[in-house]
PDB file of C-alpha atoms in Angstrom:
ATOM      1  CA  UNK A   8     -37.544  30.181  -8.879  1.00  0.00           C
ATOM      2  CA  UNK A   9     -37.269  30.076 -13.084  1.00  0.00           C
ATOM      3  CA  UNK A  10     -33.626  31.921 -12.915  1.00  0.00           C
ATOM      4  CA  UNK A  11     -32.178  29.419 -11.070  1.00  0.00           C
ATOM      5  CA  UNK A  12     -32.290  27.127 -14.123  1.00  0.00           C
ATOM      6  CA  UNK A  13     -29.725  29.751 -15.475  1.00  0.00           C
ATOM      7  CA  UNK A  14     -27.308  29.133 -12.833  1.00  0.00           C
ATOM      8  CA  UNK A  15     -23.873  27.907 -13.771  1.00  0.00           C
ATOM      9  CA  UNK A  16     -24.402  24.517 -11.227  1.00  0.00           C
ATOM     10  CA  UNK A  17     -23.375  21.849 -13.733  1.00  0.00           C
ATOM     11  CA  UNK A  18     -20.437  23.161 -15.321  1.00  0.00           C
ATOM     12  CA  UNK A  19     -18.526  24.356 -12.011  1.00  0.00           C
ATOM     13  CA  UNK A  20     -19.565  21.343 -10.222  1.00  0.00           C
ATOM     14  CA  UNK A  21     -18.521  19.121 -13.326  1.00  0.00           C
ATOM     15  CA  UNK A  22     -15.198  20.883 -13.422  1.00  0.00           C
ATOM     16  CA  UNK A  23     -15.030  20.558  -9.330  1.00  0.00           C
ATOM     17  CA  UNK A  24     -15.756  16.939  -9.701  1.00  0.00           C
ATOM     18  CA  UNK A  25     -13.138  15.900 -12.489  1.00  0.00           C
ATOM     19  CA  UNK A  26     -10.306  17.936 -10.565  1.00  0.00           C
ATOM     20  CA  UNK A  27     -10.928  16.006  -7.537  1.00  0.00           C
ATOM     21  CA  UNK A  28     -11.370  12.728  -9.212  1.00  0.00           C
ATOM     22  CA  UNK A  29      -8.009  13.257 -11.679  1.00  0.00           C
ATOM     23  CA  UNK A  30      -6.310  14.005  -8.505  1.00  0.00           C
ATOM     24  CA  UNK A  31      -7.921  11.100  -6.058  1.00  0.00           C
ATOM     25  CA  UNK A  32      -6.815   8.506  -8.952  1.00  0.00           C
ATOM     26  CA  UNK A  33      -3.552   9.807  -9.585  1.00  0.00           C
ATOM     27  CA  UNK A  34      -2.687   9.244  -5.977  1.00  0.00           C
ATOM     28  CA  UNK A  35      -4.216   5.804  -6.137  1.00  0.00           C
ATOM     29  CA  UNK A  36      -2.047   4.948  -9.157  1.00  0.00           C
ATOM     30  CA  UNK A  37       1.155   6.093  -7.928  1.00  0.00           C
ATOM     31  CA  UNK A  38       0.719   4.346  -4.162  1.00  0.00           C
ATOM     32  CA  UNK A  39      -0.232   1.475  -6.358  1.00  0.00           C
ATOM     33  CA  UNK A  40       3.051   1.482  -8.636  1.00  0.00           C
ATOM     34  CA  UNK A  41       4.885   2.295  -5.833  1.00  0.00           C
ATOM     35  CA  UNK A  42       4.156  -1.471  -3.705  1.00  0.00           C
ATOM     36  CA  UNK A  43       6.284  -3.741  -3.336  1.00  0.00           C
ATOM     37  CA  UNK A  44       6.866  -7.124  -2.251  1.00  0.00           C
ATOM     38  CA  UNK A  45       9.253  -8.359   0.281  1.00  0.00           C
ATOM     39  CA  UNK A  46       9.508 -11.937  -1.868  1.00  0.00           C
ATOM     40  CA  UNK A  47      11.541 -10.255  -4.619  1.00  0.00           C
ATOM     41  CA  UNK A  48      14.124  -9.577  -2.537  1.00  0.00           C
ATOM     42  CA  UNK A  49      13.631 -13.076  -1.045  1.00  0.00           C
ATOM     43  CA  UNK A  50      13.871 -14.802  -3.987  1.00  0.00           C
ATOM     44  CA  UNK A  51      17.275 -12.881  -5.026  1.00  0.00           C
ATOM     45  CA  UNK A  52      18.404 -13.718  -1.670  1.00  0.00           C
ATOM     46  CA  UNK A  53      17.777 -17.763  -2.034  1.00  0.00           C
ATOM     47  CA  UNK A  54      19.280 -17.302  -5.565  1.00  0.00           C
ATOM     48  CA  UNK A  55      22.493 -15.421  -4.642  1.00  0.00           C
ATOM     49  CA  UNK A  56      23.329 -17.477  -1.155  1.00  0.00           C
ATOM     50  CA  UNK A  57      25.765 -19.990  -0.817  1.00  0.00           C
ATOM     51  CA  UNK A  58      24.628 -22.250   1.854  1.00  0.00           C
ATOM     52  CA  UNK A  59      27.620 -24.471   1.331  1.00  0.00           C
ATOM     53  CA  UNK A  60      30.051 -21.485   2.458  1.00  0.00           C
ATOM     54  CA  UNK A  61      28.498 -21.739   5.850  1.00  0.00           C
ATOM     55  CA  UNK A  62      27.754 -25.014   8.367  1.00  0.00           C
ATOM     56  CA  UNK A  63      24.594 -25.784   7.937  1.00  0.00           C
ATOM     57  CA  UNK A  64      22.876 -24.612  10.925  1.00  0.00           C
ATOM     58  CA  UNK A  65      24.387 -21.113  10.806  1.00  0.00           C
ATOM     59  CA  UNK A  66      23.097 -21.620   7.045  1.00  0.00           C
ATOM     60  CA  UNK A  67      20.123 -22.075   7.945  1.00  0.00           C
ATOM     61  CA  UNK A  68      19.569 -19.161  10.666  1.00  0.00           C
ATOM     62  CA  UNK A  69      21.074 -17.059   8.146  1.00  0.00           C
ATOM     63  CA  UNK A  70      18.551 -17.824   5.699  1.00  0.00           C
ATOM     64  CA  UNK A  71      15.452 -17.749   8.049  1.00  0.00           C
ATOM     65  CA  UNK A  72      16.626 -14.592   9.489  1.00  0.00           C
ATOM     66  CA  UNK A  73      17.007 -12.775   6.356  1.00  0.00           C
ATOM     67  CA  UNK A  74      13.561 -13.919   5.141  1.00  0.00           C
ATOM     68  CA  UNK A  75      11.941 -12.759   8.688  1.00  0.00           C
ATOM     69  CA  UNK A  76      13.435  -9.517   8.323  1.00  0.00           C
ATOM     70  CA  UNK A  77      12.176  -8.639   5.069  1.00  0.00           C
ATOM     71  CA  UNK A  78       8.736  -9.282   5.919  1.00  0.00           C
ATOM     72  CA  UNK A  79       9.127  -7.639   9.293  1.00  0.00           C
ATOM     73  CA  UNK A  80      10.388  -4.701   7.258  1.00  0.00           C
ATOM     74  CA  UNK A  81       7.399  -4.974   4.969  1.00  0.00           C
ATOM     75  CA  UNK A  82       4.569  -5.376   7.881  1.00  0.00           C
ATOM     76  CA  UNK A  83       6.196  -2.619  10.198  1.00  0.00           C
ATOM     77  CA  UNK A  84       5.824  -0.335   7.409  1.00  0.00           C
ATOM     78  CA  UNK A  85       2.263  -1.854   6.786  1.00  0.00           C
ATOM     79  CA  UNK A  86       1.259  -1.415  10.378  1.00  0.00           C
ATOM     80  CA  UNK A  87       1.590   2.721  10.014  1.00  0.00           C
ATOM     81  CA  UNK A  88      -0.256   3.103   6.667  1.00  0.00           C
ATOM     82  CA  UNK A  89      -3.081   0.031   6.274  1.00  0.00           C
ATOM     83  CA  UNK A  90      -5.665  -0.384   8.998  1.00  0.00           C
ATOM     84  CA  UNK A  91      -6.450  -4.068   8.613  1.00  0.00           C
ATOM     85  CA  UNK A  92      -2.595  -4.563   9.258  1.00  0.00           C
ATOM     86  CA  UNK A  93      -2.427  -2.643  12.350  1.00  0.00           C
ATOM     87  CA  UNK A  94      -5.352  -4.603  13.290  1.00  0.00           C
ATOM     88  CA  UNK A  95      -3.722  -7.738  12.798  1.00  0.00           C
ATOM     89  CA  UNK A  96      -1.007  -6.550  14.500  1.00  0.00           C
ATOM     90  CA  UNK A  97      -1.857  -4.057  16.775  1.00  0.00           C
ATOM     91  CA  UNK A  98       1.415  -4.201  19.278  1.00  0.00           C
ATOM     92  CA  UNK A  99       4.767  -5.255  19.038  1.00  0.00           C
ATOM     93  CA  UNK A 100       4.078  -8.152  21.035  1.00  0.00           C
ATOM     94  CA  UNK A 101       1.927  -9.729  18.284  1.00  0.00           C
ATOM     95  CA  UNK A 102       5.072  -9.373  15.981  1.00  0.00           C
ATOM     96  CA  UNK A 103       6.704 -11.543  18.426  1.00  0.00           C
ATOM     97  CA  UNK A 104       3.691 -14.168  18.713  1.00  0.00           C
ATOM     98  CA  UNK A 105       3.992 -14.563  15.122  1.00  0.00           C
ATOM     99  CA  UNK A 106       7.497 -15.449  14.989  1.00  0.00           C
ATOM    100  CA  UNK A 107       8.423 -12.151  13.251  1.00  0.00           C
ATOM    101  CA  UNK A 108      10.257 -10.344  16.129  1.00  0.00           C
ATOM    102  CA  UNK A 109      12.132 -11.817  18.767  1.00  0.00           C
ATOM    103  CA  UNK A 110      12.460 -10.417  22.341  1.00  0.00           C
ATOM    104  CA  UNK A 111      16.425  -9.241  22.042  1.00  0.00           C
ATOM    105  CA  UNK A 112      15.290  -7.539  18.899  1.00  0.00           C
ATOM    106  CA  UNK A 113      12.394  -5.871  20.240  1.00  0.00           C
ATOM    107  CA  UNK A 114      15.027  -4.335  23.266  1.00  0.00           C
ATOM    108  CA  UNK A 115      17.048  -3.141  20.168  1.00  0.00           C
ATOM    109  CA  UNK A 116      14.250  -1.417  18.851  1.00  0.00           C
ATOM    110  CA  UNK A 117      12.691   0.270  21.605  1.00  0.00           C
ATOM    111  CA  UNK A 118      16.040   1.504  23.067  1.00  0.00           C
ATOM    112  CA  UNK A 119      17.328   2.910  19.674  1.00  0.00           C
ATOM    113  CA  UNK A 120      17.700   6.782  19.794  1.00  0.00           C
ATOM    114  CA  UNK A 121      14.307   7.703  17.965  1.00  0.00           C
ATOM    115  CA  UNK A 122      11.365   9.181  19.162  1.00  0.00           C
ATOM    116  CA  UNK A 123       8.600   6.644  20.330  1.00  0.00           C
ATOM    117  CA  UNK A 124       6.138   7.092  17.407  1.00  0.00           C
ATOM    118  CA  UNK A 125       8.802   6.985  15.037  1.00  0.00           C
ATOM    119  CA  UNK A 126       8.704   4.729  12.084  1.00  0.00           C
ATOM    120  CA  UNK A 127      10.840   1.772  12.568  1.00  0.00           C
ATOM    121  CA  UNK A 128      10.548   0.035   9.156  1.00  0.00           C
ATOM    122  CA  UNK A 129      13.988   0.621   8.281  1.00  0.00           C
ATOM    123  CA  UNK A 130      15.604  -1.455  10.989  1.00  0.00           C
ATOM    124  CA  UNK A 131      15.201  -4.912   9.956  1.00  0.00           C
ATOM    125  CA  UNK A 132      16.015  -4.151   6.370  1.00  0.00           C
ATOM    126  CA  UNK A 133      19.460  -2.403   8.393  1.00  0.00           C
ATOM    127  CA  UNK A 134      19.803  -5.782   9.990  1.00  0.00           C
ATOM    128  CA  UNK A 135      19.602  -7.782   7.191  1.00  0.00           C
ATOM    129  CA  UNK A 136      22.550  -5.708   5.570  1.00  0.00           C
ATOM    130  CA  UNK A 137      24.522  -6.264   8.435  1.00  0.00           C
ATOM    131  CA  UNK A 138      23.907 -10.198   8.483  1.00  0.00           C
ATOM    132  CA  UNK A 139      24.984  -9.806   4.629  1.00  0.00           C
ATOM    133  CA  UNK A 140      28.067  -8.382   5.325  1.00  0.00           C
ATOM    134  CA  UNK A 141      29.259 -10.478   8.403  1.00  0.00           C
ATOM    135  CA  UNK A 142      29.573 -13.278   5.902  1.00  0.00           C
ATOM    136  CA  UNK A 143      30.524 -11.778   2.473  1.00  0.00           C
ATOM    137  CA  UNK A 144      33.814 -11.377   2.063  1.00  0.00           C
ATOM    138  CA  UNK A 145      35.384  -9.421  -0.690  1.00  0.00           C
ATOM    139  CA  UNK A 146      37.974 -11.362  -3.001  1.00  0.00           C
ATOM    140  CA  UNK A 147      40.561  -9.348  -2.360  1.00  0.00           C
ATOM    141  CA  UNK A 148      40.568 -10.061   1.640  1.00  0.00           C
ATOM    142  CA  UNK A 149      39.137 -13.601   1.162  1.00  0.00           C
ATOM    143  CA  UNK A 150      42.233 -16.380   2.251  1.00  0.00           C
ATOM    144  CA  UNK A 151      42.287 -19.554   0.267  1.00  0.00           C
ATOM    145  CA  UNK A 152      40.764 -21.678   2.761  1.00  0.00           C
ATOM    146  CA  UNK A 153      37.654 -19.086   3.136  1.00  0.00           C
ATOM    147  CA  UNK A 154      34.768 -18.827   1.103  1.00  0.00           C
ATOM    148  CA  UNK A 155      32.203 -16.022   0.280  1.00  0.00           C
ATOM    149  CA  UNK A 156      28.443 -16.561   1.223  1.00  0.00           C
ATOM    150  CA  UNK A 157      27.973 -14.601  -2.066  1.00  0.00           C
ATOM    151  CA  UNK A 158      29.622 -13.668  -4.786  1.00  0.00           C
ATOM    152  CA  UNK A 159      30.415  -9.969  -4.905  1.00  0.00           C
ATOM    153  CA  UNK A 160      28.125  -8.896  -8.120  1.00  0.00           C
ATOM    154  CA  UNK A 161      25.275 -10.503  -6.073  1.00  0.00           C
ATOM    155  CA  UNK A 162      26.263  -8.748  -2.958  1.00  0.00           C
ATOM    156  CA  UNK A 163      25.889  -5.688  -4.686  1.00  0.00           C
ATOM    157  CA  UNK A 164      22.538  -6.603  -6.572  1.00  0.00           C
ATOM    158  CA  UNK A 165      20.546  -7.422  -3.696  1.00  0.00           C
ATOM    159  CA  UNK A 166      21.600  -4.001  -1.451  1.00  0.00           C
ATOM    160  CA  UNK A 167      20.756  -2.528  -4.564  1.00  0.00           C
ATOM    161  CA  UNK A 168      17.433  -4.016  -4.452  1.00  0.00           C
ATOM    162  CA  UNK A 169      17.294  -3.557  -0.747  1.00  0.00           C
ATOM    163  CA  UNK A 170      17.832   0.082  -1.563  1.00  0.00           C
ATOM    164  CA  UNK A 171      14.975   0.171  -3.989  1.00  0.00           C
ATOM    165  CA  UNK A 172      12.607  -1.183  -1.800  1.00  0.00           C
ATOM    166  CA  UNK A 173      13.388   1.438   1.324  1.00  0.00           C
ATOM    167  CA  UNK A 174      12.903   3.793  -0.822  1.00  0.00           C
ATOM    168  CA  UNK A 175       9.422   2.971  -2.274  1.00  0.00           C
ATOM    169  CA  UNK A 176       8.443   1.870   1.241  1.00  0.00           C
ATOM    170  CA  UNK A 177       9.413   5.512   2.379  1.00  0.00           C
ATOM    171  CA  UNK A 178       7.333   7.178  -0.617  1.00  0.00           C
ATOM    172  CA  UNK A 179       4.550   5.347   0.482  1.00  0.00           C
ATOM    173  CA  UNK A 180       4.733   6.234   3.754  1.00  0.00           C
ATOM    174  CA  UNK A 181       5.126   9.996   2.484  1.00  0.00           C
ATOM    175  CA  UNK A 182       1.988   9.546   0.786  1.00  0.00           C
ATOM    176  CA  UNK A 183       0.675   8.910   4.152  1.00  0.00           C
ATOM    177  CA  UNK A 184       1.893  11.984   5.881  1.00  0.00           C
ATOM    178  CA  UNK A 185       0.537  14.332   3.519  1.00  0.00           C
ATOM    179  CA  UNK A 186      -2.952  13.261   2.681  1.00  0.00           C
ATOM    180  CA  UNK A 187      -4.910  15.690   0.603  1.00  0.00           C
ATOM    181  CA  UNK A 188      -6.155  18.709   2.251  1.00  0.00           C
ATOM    182  CA  UNK A 189      -9.382  17.702   4.100  1.00  0.00           C
ATOM    183  CA  UNK A 190     -10.719  21.231   3.247  1.00  0.00           C
ATOM    184  CA  UNK A 191     -10.739  20.304  -0.111  1.00  0.00           C
ATOM    185  CA  UNK A 192     -12.769  17.322   0.459  1.00  0.00           C
ATOM    186  CA  UNK A 193     -15.337  18.707   2.374  1.00  0.00           C
ATOM    187  CA  UNK A 194     -15.616  21.444   0.076  1.00  0.00           C
ATOM    188  CA  UNK A 195     -16.158  18.950  -2.689  1.00  0.00           C
ATOM    189  CA  UNK A 196     -19.082  17.231  -0.707  1.00  0.00           C
ATOM    190  CA  UNK A 197     -21.048  19.953   0.285  1.00  0.00           C
ATOM    191  CA  UNK A 198     -20.844  21.211  -3.532  1.00  0.00           C
ATOM    192  CA  UNK A 199     -22.050  18.241  -4.489  1.00  0.00           C
ATOM    193  CA  UNK A 200     -24.872  17.828  -2.012  1.00  0.00           C
ATOM    194  CA  UNK A 201     -26.213  21.058  -2.259  1.00  0.00           C
ATOM    195  CA  UNK A 202     -26.152  20.819  -6.140  1.00  0.00           C
ATOM    196  CA  UNK A 203     -28.323  17.783  -5.575  1.00  0.00           C
ATOM    197  CA  UNK A 204     -30.960  19.569  -3.404  1.00  0.00           C
ATOM    198  CA  UNK A 205     -31.397  22.604  -5.389  1.00  0.00           C
ATOM    199  CA  UNK A 206     -32.074  20.552  -8.487  1.00  0.00           C
ATOM    200  CA  UNK A 207     -34.318  18.435  -7.178  1.00  0.00           C
ATOM    201  CA  UNK A 208     -36.000  21.587  -6.290  1.00  0.00           C
ATOM    202  CA  UNK A 209     -35.751  23.123  -9.563  1.00  0.00           C
ATOM    203  CA  UNK A 210     -37.348  19.305 -11.037  1.00  0.00           C
ATOM    204  CA  UNK A 211     -40.484  19.422  -9.180  1.00  0.00           C
ATOM    205  CA  UNK A 212     -41.353  22.887  -8.861  1.00  0.00           C
ATOM    206  CA  UNK A 213     -42.873  22.894 -12.228  1.00  0.00           C
ATOM    207  CA  UNK A 214     -45.327  20.735 -11.236  1.00  0.00           C
ATOM    208  CA  UNK A 215     -46.790  23.527  -9.073  1.00  0.00           C
ATOM    209  CA  UNK A 216     -47.112  25.619 -12.263  1.00  0.00           C
ATOM    210  CA  UNK A 217     -49.351  22.946 -14.086  1.00  0.00           C
ATOM    211  CA  UNK A 218     -51.266  24.179 -17.097  1.00  0.00           C
ATOM    212  CA  UNK A 219     -53.036  22.599 -19.765  1.00  0.00           C
ATOM    213  CA  UNK A 220     -50.647  23.470 -22.615  1.00  0.00           C
ATOM    214  CA  UNK A 221     -48.093  22.091 -20.443  1.00  0.00           C
ATOM    215  CA  UNK A 222     -45.883  18.636 -21.532  1.00  0.00           C
ATOM    216  CA  UNK A 223     -45.923  16.330 -19.617  1.00  0.00           C
ATOM    217  CA  UNK A 224     -43.236  14.089 -21.490  1.00  0.00           C
ATOM    218  CA  UNK A 225     -41.061  17.077 -21.982  1.00  0.00           C
ATOM    219  CA  UNK A 226     -40.762  17.216 -18.101  1.00  0.00           C
ATOM    220  CA  UNK A 227     -40.603  13.557 -17.656  1.00  0.00           C
ATOM    221  CA  UNK A 228     -37.859  13.576 -19.782  1.00  0.00           C
ATOM    222  CA  UNK A 229     -35.497  16.318 -18.037  1.00  0.00           C
ATOM    223  CA  UNK A 230     -36.577  14.787 -15.023  1.00  0.00           C
ATOM    224  CA  UNK A 231     -35.061  11.282 -16.332  1.00  0.00           C
ATOM    225  CA  UNK A 232     -31.949  12.879 -17.476  1.00  0.00           C
ATOM    226  CA  UNK A 233     -31.580  14.847 -14.260  1.00  0.00           C
ATOM    227  CA  UNK A 234     -31.745  11.844 -12.230  1.00  0.00           C
ATOM    228  CA  UNK A 235     -29.251  10.515 -14.457  1.00  0.00           C
ATOM    229  CA  UNK A 236     -26.810  13.011 -14.007  1.00  0.00           C
ATOM    230  CA  UNK A 237     -27.383  13.372 -10.356  1.00  0.00           C
ATOM    231  CA  UNK A 238     -26.351   9.561 -10.421  1.00  0.00           C
ATOM    232  CA  UNK A 239     -23.012  10.074 -12.313  1.00  0.00           C
ATOM    233  CA  UNK A 240     -22.107  13.019  -9.355  1.00  0.00           C
ATOM    234  CA  UNK A 241     -22.732  10.512  -6.587  1.00  0.00           C
ATOM    235  CA  UNK A 242     -20.564   7.866  -8.216  1.00  0.00           C
ATOM    236  CA  UNK A 243     -17.672  10.147  -9.000  1.00  0.00           C
ATOM    237  CA  UNK A 244     -17.945  11.643  -6.014  1.00  0.00           C
ATOM    238  CA  UNK A 245     -18.265   8.346  -4.475  1.00  0.00           C
ATOM    239  CA  UNK A 246     -14.949   6.872  -6.111  1.00  0.00           C
ATOM    240  CA  UNK A 247     -12.959  10.133  -5.097  1.00  0.00           C
ATOM    241  CA  UNK A 248     -13.779   8.949  -1.422  1.00  0.00           C
ATOM    242  CA  UNK A 249     -12.854   5.271  -1.831  1.00  0.00           C
ATOM    243  CA  UNK A 250      -9.685   6.355  -3.689  1.00  0.00           C
ATOM    244  CA  UNK A 251      -8.408   8.793  -0.838  1.00  0.00           C
ATOM    245  CA  UNK A 252      -7.137   5.935   1.154  1.00  0.00           C
ATOM    246  CA  UNK A 253      -6.235   2.785  -0.713  1.00  0.00           C
ATOM    247  CA  UNK A 254      -5.340   1.174   2.489  1.00  0.00           C
ATOM    248  CA  UNK A 255      -8.591   1.285   4.434  1.00  0.00           C
ATOM    249  CA  UNK A 256     -11.400  -1.150   4.969  1.00  0.00           C
ATOM    250  CA  UNK A 257     -13.369  -1.168   1.651  1.00  0.00           C
ATOM    251  CA  UNK A 258     -13.748  -3.302  -0.478  1.00  0.00           C
ATOM    252  CA  UNK A 259     -11.796  -1.785  -3.321  1.00  0.00           C
ATOM    253  CA  UNK A 260      -8.579  -0.825  -1.373  1.00  0.00           C
ATOM    254  CA  UNK A 261      -5.295  -2.838  -1.566  1.00  0.00           C
ATOM    255  CA  UNK A 262      -5.358  -6.292   0.139  1.00  0.00           C
ATOM    256  CA  UNK A 263      -1.821  -6.278   1.158  1.00  0.00           C
ATOM    257  CA  UNK A 264      -2.636  -8.392   3.979  1.00  0.00           C
ATOM    258  CA  UNK A 265      -3.007 -11.289   2.100  1.00  0.00           C
ATOM    259  CA  UNK A 266      -1.480 -10.801  -1.656  1.00  0.00           C
ATOM    260  CA  UNK A 267       1.516  -8.874   0.221  1.00  0.00           C
ATOM    261  CA  UNK A 268       2.635 -11.199   2.780  1.00  0.00           C
ATOM    262  CA  UNK A 269       1.470 -14.729   1.717  1.00  0.00           C
ATOM    263  CA  UNK A 270       4.361 -15.563  -0.615  1.00  0.00           C
ATOM    264  CA  UNK A 271       6.628 -14.264   1.942  1.00  0.00           C
ATOM    265  CA  UNK A 272       5.404 -16.179   4.655  1.00  0.00           C
ATOM    266  CA  UNK A 273       5.502 -19.340   2.286  1.00  0.00           C
ATOM    267  CA  UNK A 274       9.237 -18.696   1.606  1.00  0.00           C
ATOM    268  CA  UNK A 275      10.051 -18.017   5.279  1.00  0.00           C
ATOM    269  CA  UNK A 276       8.220 -21.022   6.617  1.00  0.00           C
ATOM    270  CA  UNK A 277       8.801 -23.708   4.103  1.00  0.00           C
ATOM    271  CA  UNK A 278      11.749 -22.382   1.873  1.00  0.00           C
ATOM    272  CA  UNK A 279      13.775 -25.587   2.939  1.00  0.00           C
ATOM    273  CA  UNK A 280      11.476 -28.097   2.750  1.00  0.00           C
ATOM    274  CA  UNK A 281      10.222 -26.814  -1.078  1.00  0.00           C
ATOM    275  CA  UNK A 282      13.806 -26.904  -2.245  1.00  0.00           C
ATOM    276  CA  UNK A 283      13.907 -30.828  -0.873  1.00  0.00           C
ATOM    277  CA  UNK A 284      10.528 -31.394  -2.510  1.00  0.00           C
ATOM    278  CA  UNK A 285      11.647 -30.195  -5.820  1.00  0.00           C
ATOM    279  CA  UNK A 286      15.002 -31.907  -5.842  1.00  0.00           C
ATOM    280  CA  UNK A 287      12.966 -35.110  -5.103  1.00  0.00           C
ATOM    281  CA  UNK A 288      10.381 -34.629  -7.689  1.00  0.00           C
ATOM    282  CA  UNK A 289      13.449 -33.798 -10.348  1.00  0.00           C
ATOM    283  CA  UNK A 290      15.123 -37.032  -9.364  1.00  0.00           C
TER     284      UNK A 290
END
């Protein structure tokens, strides 16, 4: 028992925990920087879209369809990676009840030539581009009586933004597909708890060998610092476990259900009302 103090527990454990914490923290930050919000593309479309180029009823339908498709793209991806969003929309029928998807669109999604469990977040984004192409006219093919719903430069910028958004959403999905190996997490957890058990025995063993010349203050100081070190090890282990899945149910996980969709829902439901109110106030 006396020779166990000389074993390299602390150095090895510090190396393992440092590597694990650095890996999980880098993964957490990489996923955070990949987060995109649908309101960015919605605001761009709101700025570029010419309502006067279409009849009022059709312009309103186009505007709301684009907003709805952008939000649906975001939610369909989060259903595959985020537990809270999956609980909020467990099935496609819940999306229909939330006015984010129509029965005709659901039928198109279900009859697409892809596997049943495949990701479908890209389909609403494809519909968005098809809607834009339907009402966009190139200056070379446009007659004098026709007017495009969007300039050529604006159309290119919006398609580029949609492509960037799809790329980042795909990268988020890739992180969910390729998690940190379970054996690595289990090994680190097992090593930490084994060290805590062995260290607890080592700290209490000197009490069994108490002699008159033995320093109680030295033992108490050693025990206090050992307890503090064990707290640090447990804290780093807990941080690593929490950051493994940033889309879980922990208090420190990404709150994508509120912050990611609240502004987009506001744009989707109240865009026309907000514009009219702003114009009224400016007058």
